[in-house]
Tab-separated table of N, CA and C in Angstrom:
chain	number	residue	atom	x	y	z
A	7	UNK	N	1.733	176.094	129.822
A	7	UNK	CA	2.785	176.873	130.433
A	7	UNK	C	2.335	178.321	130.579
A	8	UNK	N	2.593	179.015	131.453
A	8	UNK	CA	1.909	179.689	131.798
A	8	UNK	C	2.435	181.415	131.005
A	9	UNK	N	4.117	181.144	130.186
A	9	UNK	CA	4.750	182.097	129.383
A	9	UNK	C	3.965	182.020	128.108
A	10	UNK	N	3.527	181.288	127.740
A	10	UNK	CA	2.756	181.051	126.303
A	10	UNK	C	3.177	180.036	125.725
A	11	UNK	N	4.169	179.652	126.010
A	11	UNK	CA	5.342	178.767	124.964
A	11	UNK	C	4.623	177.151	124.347
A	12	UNK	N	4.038	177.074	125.089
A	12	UNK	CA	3.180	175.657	124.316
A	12	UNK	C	1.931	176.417	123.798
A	13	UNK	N	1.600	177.284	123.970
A	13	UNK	CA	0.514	177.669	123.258
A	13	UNK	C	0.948	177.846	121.953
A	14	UNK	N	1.577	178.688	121.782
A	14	UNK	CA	2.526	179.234	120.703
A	14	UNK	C	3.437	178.342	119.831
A	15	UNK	N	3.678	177.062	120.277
A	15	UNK	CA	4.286	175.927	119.478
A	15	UNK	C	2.847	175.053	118.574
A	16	UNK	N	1.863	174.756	119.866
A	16	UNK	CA	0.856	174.249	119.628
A	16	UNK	C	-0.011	174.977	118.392
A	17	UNK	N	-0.301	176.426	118.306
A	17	UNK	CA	-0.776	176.910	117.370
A	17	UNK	C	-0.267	177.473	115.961
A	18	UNK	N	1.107	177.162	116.171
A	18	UNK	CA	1.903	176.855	114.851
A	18	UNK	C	2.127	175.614	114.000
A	19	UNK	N	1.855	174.427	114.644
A	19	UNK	CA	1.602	173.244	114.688
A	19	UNK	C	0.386	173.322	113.726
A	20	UNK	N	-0.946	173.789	114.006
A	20	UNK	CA	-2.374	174.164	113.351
A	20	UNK	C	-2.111	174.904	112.094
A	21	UNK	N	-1.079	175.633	112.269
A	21	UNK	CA	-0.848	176.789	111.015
A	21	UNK	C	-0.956	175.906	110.047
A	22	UNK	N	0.811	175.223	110.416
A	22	UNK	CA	1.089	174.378	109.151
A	22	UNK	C	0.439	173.612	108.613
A	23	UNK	N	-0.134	172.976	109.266
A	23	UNK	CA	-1.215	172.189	108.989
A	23	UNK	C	-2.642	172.279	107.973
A	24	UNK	N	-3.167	173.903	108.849
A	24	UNK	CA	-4.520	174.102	108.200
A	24	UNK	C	-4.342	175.722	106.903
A	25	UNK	N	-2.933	175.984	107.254
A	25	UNK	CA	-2.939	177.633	106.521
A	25	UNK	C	-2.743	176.861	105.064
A	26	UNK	N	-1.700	175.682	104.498
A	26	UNK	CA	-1.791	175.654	102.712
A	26	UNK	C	-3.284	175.106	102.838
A	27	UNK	N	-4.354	174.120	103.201
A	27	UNK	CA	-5.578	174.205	102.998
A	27	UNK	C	-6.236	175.296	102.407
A	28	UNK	N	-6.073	176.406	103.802
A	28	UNK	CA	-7.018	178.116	103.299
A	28	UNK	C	-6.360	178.289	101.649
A	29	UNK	N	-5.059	178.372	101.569
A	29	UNK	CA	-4.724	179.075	100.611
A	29	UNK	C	-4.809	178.233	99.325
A	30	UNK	N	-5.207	176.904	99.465
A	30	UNK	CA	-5.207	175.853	98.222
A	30	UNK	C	-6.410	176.388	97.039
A	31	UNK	N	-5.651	176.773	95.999
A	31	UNK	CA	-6.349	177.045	94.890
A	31	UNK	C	-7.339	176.136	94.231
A	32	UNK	N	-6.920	174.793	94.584
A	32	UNK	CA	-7.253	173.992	93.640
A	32	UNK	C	-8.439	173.190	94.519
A	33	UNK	N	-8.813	173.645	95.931
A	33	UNK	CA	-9.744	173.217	96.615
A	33	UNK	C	-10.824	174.267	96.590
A	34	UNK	N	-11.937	173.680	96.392
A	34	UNK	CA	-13.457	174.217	96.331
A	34	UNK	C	-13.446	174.755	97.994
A	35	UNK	N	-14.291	175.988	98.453
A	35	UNK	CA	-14.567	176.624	99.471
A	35	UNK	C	-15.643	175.405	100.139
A	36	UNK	N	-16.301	174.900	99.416
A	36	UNK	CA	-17.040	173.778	100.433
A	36	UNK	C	-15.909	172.304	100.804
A	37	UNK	N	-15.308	172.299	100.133
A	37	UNK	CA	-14.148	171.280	100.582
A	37	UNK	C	-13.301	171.688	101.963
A	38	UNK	N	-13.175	173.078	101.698
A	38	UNK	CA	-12.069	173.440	102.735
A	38	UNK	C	-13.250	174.036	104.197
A	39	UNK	N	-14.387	174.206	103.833
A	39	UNK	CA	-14.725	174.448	105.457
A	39	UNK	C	-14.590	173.757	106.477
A	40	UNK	N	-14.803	172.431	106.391
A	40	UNK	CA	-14.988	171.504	107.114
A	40	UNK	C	-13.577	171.736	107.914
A	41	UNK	N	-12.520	171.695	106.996
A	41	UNK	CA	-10.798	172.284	107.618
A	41	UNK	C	-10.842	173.257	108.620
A	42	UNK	N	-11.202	174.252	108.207
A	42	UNK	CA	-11.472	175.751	108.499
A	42	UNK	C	-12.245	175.870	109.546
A	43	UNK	N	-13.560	174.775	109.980
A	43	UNK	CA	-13.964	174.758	111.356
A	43	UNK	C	-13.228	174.069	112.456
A	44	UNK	N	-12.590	173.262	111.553
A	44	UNK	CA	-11.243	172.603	112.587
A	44	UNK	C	-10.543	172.916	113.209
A	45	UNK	N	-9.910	173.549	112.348
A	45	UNK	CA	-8.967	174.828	112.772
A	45	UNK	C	-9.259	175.634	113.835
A	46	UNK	N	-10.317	176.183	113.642
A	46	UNK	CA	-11.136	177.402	114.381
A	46	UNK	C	-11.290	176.804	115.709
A	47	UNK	N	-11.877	175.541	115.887
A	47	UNK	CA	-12.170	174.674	116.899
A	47	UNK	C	-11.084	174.368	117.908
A	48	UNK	N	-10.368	173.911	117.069
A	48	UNK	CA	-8.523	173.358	117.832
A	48	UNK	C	-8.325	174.386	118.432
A	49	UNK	N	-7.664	175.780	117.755
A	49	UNK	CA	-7.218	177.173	118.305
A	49	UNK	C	-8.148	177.801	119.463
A	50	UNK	N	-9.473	177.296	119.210
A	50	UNK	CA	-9.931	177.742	120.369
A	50	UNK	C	-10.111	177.294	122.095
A	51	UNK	N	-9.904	175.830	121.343
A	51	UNK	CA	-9.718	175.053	122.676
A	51	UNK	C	-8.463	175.159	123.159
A	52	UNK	N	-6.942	175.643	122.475
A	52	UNK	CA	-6.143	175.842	123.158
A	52	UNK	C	-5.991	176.978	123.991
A	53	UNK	N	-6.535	177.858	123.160
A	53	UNK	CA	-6.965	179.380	124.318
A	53	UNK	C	-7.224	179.278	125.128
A	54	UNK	N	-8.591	178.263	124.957
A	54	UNK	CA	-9.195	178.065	126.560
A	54	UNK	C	-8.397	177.227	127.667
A	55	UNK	N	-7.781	176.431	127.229
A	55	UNK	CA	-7.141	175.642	128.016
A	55	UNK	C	-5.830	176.189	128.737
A	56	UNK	N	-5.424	177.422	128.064
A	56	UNK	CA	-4.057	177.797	128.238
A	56	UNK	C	-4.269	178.756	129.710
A	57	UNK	N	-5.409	179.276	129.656
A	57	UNK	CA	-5.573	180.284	130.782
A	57	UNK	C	-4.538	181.793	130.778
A	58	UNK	N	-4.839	182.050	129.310
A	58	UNK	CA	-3.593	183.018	128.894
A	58	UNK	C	-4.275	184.250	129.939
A	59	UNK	N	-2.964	185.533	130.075
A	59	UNK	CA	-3.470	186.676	130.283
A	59	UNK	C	-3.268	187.724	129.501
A	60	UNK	N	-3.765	188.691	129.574
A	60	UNK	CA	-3.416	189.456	128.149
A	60	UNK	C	-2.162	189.933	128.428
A	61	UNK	N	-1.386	190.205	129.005
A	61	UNK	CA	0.106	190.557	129.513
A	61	UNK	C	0.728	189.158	128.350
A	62	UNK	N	0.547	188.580	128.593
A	62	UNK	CA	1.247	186.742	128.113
A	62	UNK	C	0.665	187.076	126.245
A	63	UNK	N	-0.052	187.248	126.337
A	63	UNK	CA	-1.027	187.083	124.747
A	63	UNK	C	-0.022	188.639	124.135
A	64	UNK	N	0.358	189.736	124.962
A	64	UNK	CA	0.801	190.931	124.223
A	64	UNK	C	2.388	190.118	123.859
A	65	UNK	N	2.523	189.642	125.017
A	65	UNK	CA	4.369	189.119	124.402
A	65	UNK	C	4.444	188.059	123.428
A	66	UNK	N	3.199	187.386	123.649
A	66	UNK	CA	3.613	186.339	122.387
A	66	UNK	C	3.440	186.915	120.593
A	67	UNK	N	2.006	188.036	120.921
A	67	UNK	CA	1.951	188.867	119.739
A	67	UNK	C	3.262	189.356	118.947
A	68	UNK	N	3.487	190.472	119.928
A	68	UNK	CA	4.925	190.818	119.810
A	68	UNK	C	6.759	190.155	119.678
A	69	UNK	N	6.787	188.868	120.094
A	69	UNK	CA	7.735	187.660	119.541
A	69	UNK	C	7.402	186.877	118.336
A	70	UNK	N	6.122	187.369	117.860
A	70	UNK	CA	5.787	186.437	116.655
A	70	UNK	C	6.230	186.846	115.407
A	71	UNK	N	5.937	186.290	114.673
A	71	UNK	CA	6.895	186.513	112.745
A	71	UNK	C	5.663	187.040	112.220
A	72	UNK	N	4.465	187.349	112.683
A	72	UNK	CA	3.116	187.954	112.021
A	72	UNK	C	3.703	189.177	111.266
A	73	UNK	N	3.788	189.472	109.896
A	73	UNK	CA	3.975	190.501	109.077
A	73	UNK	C	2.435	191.209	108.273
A	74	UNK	N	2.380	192.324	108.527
A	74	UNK	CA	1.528	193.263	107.686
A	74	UNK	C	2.036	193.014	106.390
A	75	UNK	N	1.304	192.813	105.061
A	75	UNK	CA	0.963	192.772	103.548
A	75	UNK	C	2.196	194.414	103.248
A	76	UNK	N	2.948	194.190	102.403
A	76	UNK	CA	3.697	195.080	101.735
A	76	UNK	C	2.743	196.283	101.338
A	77	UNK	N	2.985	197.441	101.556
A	77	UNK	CA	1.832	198.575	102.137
A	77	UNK	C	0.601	199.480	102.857
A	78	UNK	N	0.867	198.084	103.607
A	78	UNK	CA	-0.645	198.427	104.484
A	78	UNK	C	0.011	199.173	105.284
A	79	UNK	N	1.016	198.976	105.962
A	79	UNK	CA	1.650	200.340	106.947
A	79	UNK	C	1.414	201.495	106.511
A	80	UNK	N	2.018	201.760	105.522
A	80	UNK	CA	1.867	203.611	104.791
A	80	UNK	C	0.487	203.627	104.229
A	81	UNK	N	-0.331	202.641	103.877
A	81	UNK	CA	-1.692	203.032	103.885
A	81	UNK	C	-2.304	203.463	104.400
A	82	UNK	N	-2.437	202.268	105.719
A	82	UNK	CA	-3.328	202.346	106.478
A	82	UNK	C	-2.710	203.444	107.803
A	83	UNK	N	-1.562	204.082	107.687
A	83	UNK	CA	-0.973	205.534	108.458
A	83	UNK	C	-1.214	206.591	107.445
A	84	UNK	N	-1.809	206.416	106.502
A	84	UNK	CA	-2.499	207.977	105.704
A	84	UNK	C	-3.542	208.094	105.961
A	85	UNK	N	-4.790	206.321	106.235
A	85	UNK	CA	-5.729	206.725	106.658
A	85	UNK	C	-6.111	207.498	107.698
A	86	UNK	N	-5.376	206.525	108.897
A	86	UNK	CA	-4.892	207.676	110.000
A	86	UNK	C	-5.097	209.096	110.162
A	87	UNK	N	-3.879	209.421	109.276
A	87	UNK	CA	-3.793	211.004	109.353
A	87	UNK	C	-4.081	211.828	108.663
A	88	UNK	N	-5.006	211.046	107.556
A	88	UNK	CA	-6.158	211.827	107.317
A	88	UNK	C	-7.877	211.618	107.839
A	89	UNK	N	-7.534	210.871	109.121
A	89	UNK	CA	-8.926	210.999	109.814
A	89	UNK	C	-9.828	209.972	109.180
A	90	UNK	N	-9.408	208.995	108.093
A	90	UNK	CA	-10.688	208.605	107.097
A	90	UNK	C	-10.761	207.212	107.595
A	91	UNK	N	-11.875	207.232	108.393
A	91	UNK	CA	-12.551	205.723	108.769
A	91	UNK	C	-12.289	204.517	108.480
A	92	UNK	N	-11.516	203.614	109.545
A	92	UNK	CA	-10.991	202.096	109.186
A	92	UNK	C	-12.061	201.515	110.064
A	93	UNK	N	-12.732	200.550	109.569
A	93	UNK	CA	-12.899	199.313	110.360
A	93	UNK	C	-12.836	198.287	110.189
A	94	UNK	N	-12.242	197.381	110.697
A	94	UNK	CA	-11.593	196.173	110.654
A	94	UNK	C	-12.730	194.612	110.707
A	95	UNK	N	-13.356	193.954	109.949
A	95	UNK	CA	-13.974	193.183	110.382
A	95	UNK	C	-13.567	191.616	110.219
A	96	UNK	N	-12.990	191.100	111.315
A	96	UNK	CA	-12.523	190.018	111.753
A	96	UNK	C	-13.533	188.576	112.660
A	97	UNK	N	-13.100	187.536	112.083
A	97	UNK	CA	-13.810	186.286	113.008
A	97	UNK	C	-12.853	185.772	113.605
A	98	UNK	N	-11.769	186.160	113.519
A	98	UNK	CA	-10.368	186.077	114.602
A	98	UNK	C	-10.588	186.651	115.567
A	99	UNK	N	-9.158	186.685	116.818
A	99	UNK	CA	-9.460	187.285	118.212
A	99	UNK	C	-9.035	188.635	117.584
A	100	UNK	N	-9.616	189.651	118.514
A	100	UNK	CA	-9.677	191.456	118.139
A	100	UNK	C	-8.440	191.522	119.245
A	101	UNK	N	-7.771	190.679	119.928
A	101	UNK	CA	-7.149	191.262	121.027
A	101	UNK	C	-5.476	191.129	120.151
A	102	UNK	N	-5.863	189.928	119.497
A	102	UNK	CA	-4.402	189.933	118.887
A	102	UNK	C	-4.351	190.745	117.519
A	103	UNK	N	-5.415	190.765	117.083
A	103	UNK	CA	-5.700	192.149	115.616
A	103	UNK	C	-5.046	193.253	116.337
A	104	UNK	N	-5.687	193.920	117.626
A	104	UNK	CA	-5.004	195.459	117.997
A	104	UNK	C	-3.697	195.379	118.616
A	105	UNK	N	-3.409	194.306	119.083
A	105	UNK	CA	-2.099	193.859	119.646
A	105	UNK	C	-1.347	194.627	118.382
A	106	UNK	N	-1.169	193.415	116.961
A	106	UNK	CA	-0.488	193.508	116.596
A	106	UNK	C	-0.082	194.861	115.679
A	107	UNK	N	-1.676	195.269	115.558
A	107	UNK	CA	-1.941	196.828	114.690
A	107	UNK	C	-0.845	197.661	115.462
A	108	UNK	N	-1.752	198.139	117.080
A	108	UNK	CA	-0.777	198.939	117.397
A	108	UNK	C	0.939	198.348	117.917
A	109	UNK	N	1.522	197.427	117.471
A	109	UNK	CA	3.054	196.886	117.645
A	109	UNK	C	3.474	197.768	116.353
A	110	UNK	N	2.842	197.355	115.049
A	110	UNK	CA	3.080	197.440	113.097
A	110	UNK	C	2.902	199.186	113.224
A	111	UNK	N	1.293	200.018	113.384
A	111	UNK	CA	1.189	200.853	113.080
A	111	UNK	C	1.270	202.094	114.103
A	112	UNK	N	2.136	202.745	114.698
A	112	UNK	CA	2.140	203.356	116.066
A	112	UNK	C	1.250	204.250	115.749
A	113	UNK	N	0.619	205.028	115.148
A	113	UNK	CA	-0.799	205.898	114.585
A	113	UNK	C	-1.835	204.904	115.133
A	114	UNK	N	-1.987	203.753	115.172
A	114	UNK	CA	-2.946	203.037	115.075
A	114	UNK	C	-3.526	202.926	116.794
A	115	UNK	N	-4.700	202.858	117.003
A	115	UNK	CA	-5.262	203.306	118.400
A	115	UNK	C	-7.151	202.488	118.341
A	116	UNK	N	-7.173	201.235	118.854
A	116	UNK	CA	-8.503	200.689	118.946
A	116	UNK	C	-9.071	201.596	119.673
A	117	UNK	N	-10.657	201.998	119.334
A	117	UNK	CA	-11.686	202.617	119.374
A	117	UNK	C	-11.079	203.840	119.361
A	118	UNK	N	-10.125	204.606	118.346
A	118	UNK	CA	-9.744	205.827	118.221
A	118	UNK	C	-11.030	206.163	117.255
A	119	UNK	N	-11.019	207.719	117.576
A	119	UNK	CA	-12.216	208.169	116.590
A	119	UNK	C	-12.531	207.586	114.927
A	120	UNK	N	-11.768	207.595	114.003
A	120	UNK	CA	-11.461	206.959	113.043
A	120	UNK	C	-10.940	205.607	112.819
A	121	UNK	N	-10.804	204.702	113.942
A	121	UNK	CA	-10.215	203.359	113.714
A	121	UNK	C	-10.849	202.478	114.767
A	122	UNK	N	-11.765	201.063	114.224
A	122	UNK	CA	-12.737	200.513	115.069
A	122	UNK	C	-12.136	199.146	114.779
A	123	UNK	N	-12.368	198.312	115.174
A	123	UNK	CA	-12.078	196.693	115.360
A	123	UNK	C	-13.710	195.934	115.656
A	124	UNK	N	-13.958	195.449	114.610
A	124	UNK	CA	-15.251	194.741	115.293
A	124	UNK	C	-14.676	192.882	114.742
A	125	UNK	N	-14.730	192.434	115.925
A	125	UNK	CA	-14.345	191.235	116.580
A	125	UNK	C	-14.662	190.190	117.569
A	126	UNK	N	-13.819	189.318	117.721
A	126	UNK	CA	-14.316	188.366	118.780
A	126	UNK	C	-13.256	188.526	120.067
A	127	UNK	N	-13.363	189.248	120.814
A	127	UNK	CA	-12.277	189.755	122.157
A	127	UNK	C	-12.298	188.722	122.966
A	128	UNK	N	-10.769	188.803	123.330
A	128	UNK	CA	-11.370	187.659	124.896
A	128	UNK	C	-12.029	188.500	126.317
A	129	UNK	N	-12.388	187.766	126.845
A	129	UNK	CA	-13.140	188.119	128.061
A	129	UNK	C	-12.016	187.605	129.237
A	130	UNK	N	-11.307	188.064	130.195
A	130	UNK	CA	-9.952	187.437	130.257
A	130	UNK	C	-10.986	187.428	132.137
A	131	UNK	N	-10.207	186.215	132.880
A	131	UNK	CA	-10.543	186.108	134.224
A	131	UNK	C	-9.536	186.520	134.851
A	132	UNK	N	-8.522	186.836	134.409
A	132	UNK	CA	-7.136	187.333	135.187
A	132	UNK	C	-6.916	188.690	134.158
A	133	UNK	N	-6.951	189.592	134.472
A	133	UNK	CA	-6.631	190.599	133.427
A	133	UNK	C	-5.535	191.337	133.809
A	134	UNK	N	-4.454	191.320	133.210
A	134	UNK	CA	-3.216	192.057	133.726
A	134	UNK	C	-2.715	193.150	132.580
């Protein structure tokens, strides 16, 4: 669909599925990769398949329940404004990392002098 809406059902679908795995205490890190490339695999083939645009990818960011960790806002807005070097290093998409940074942190500004994202971006064929 071309609003996101099966993307966005479809990759919540994966959550439930593969997120208590990540977080299972009681599973060894070589147990759970095999999950974890699954995961990675699935989510990516729905990207591709969806033919998102980043217009579509900012609204679904922004309708989502994604919450920042209890202080990273006022943290990571002192780093900010005190100038002191963030960089972010992610094997997730960087488009939905700055999406959601700058939605959470309005200080927050990809490739601002002090704040970098190094990531996996999409390369979009429709860019809106």
């Amino acid at each position: 669909l071309p609003d996101g809406s099966l993307l966005s059902r479809k990759a919540e679908e994966l959550r439930l599925k593969y997120h208590p795995i990540e977080i299972d205490v009681h599973m060894d890190i070589s147990e759970k990769l095999p999950y974890m490339i699954e995961w990675w695999r699935s989510a990516q083939s729905l990207f591709v398949l969806s033919n998102l645009t980043k217009s579509v990818i900012r609204k679904l960011v922004h309708e989502s329940s994604m919450e920042l960790k209890t202080g990273v806002q006022e943290f990571m807005t002192d780093l900010l404004r005190s100038e002191t070097p963030i960089l972010i290093f992610s094997a997730g998409l960087g488009d939905i990392i700055e999406i959601f940074l700058e939605k959470e942190i309005p200080e927050f500004r990809h490739n601002h002098e002090s704040s970098h994202i190094v990531s996996n971006f999409i390369q979009y064929d429709n860019d809106e």
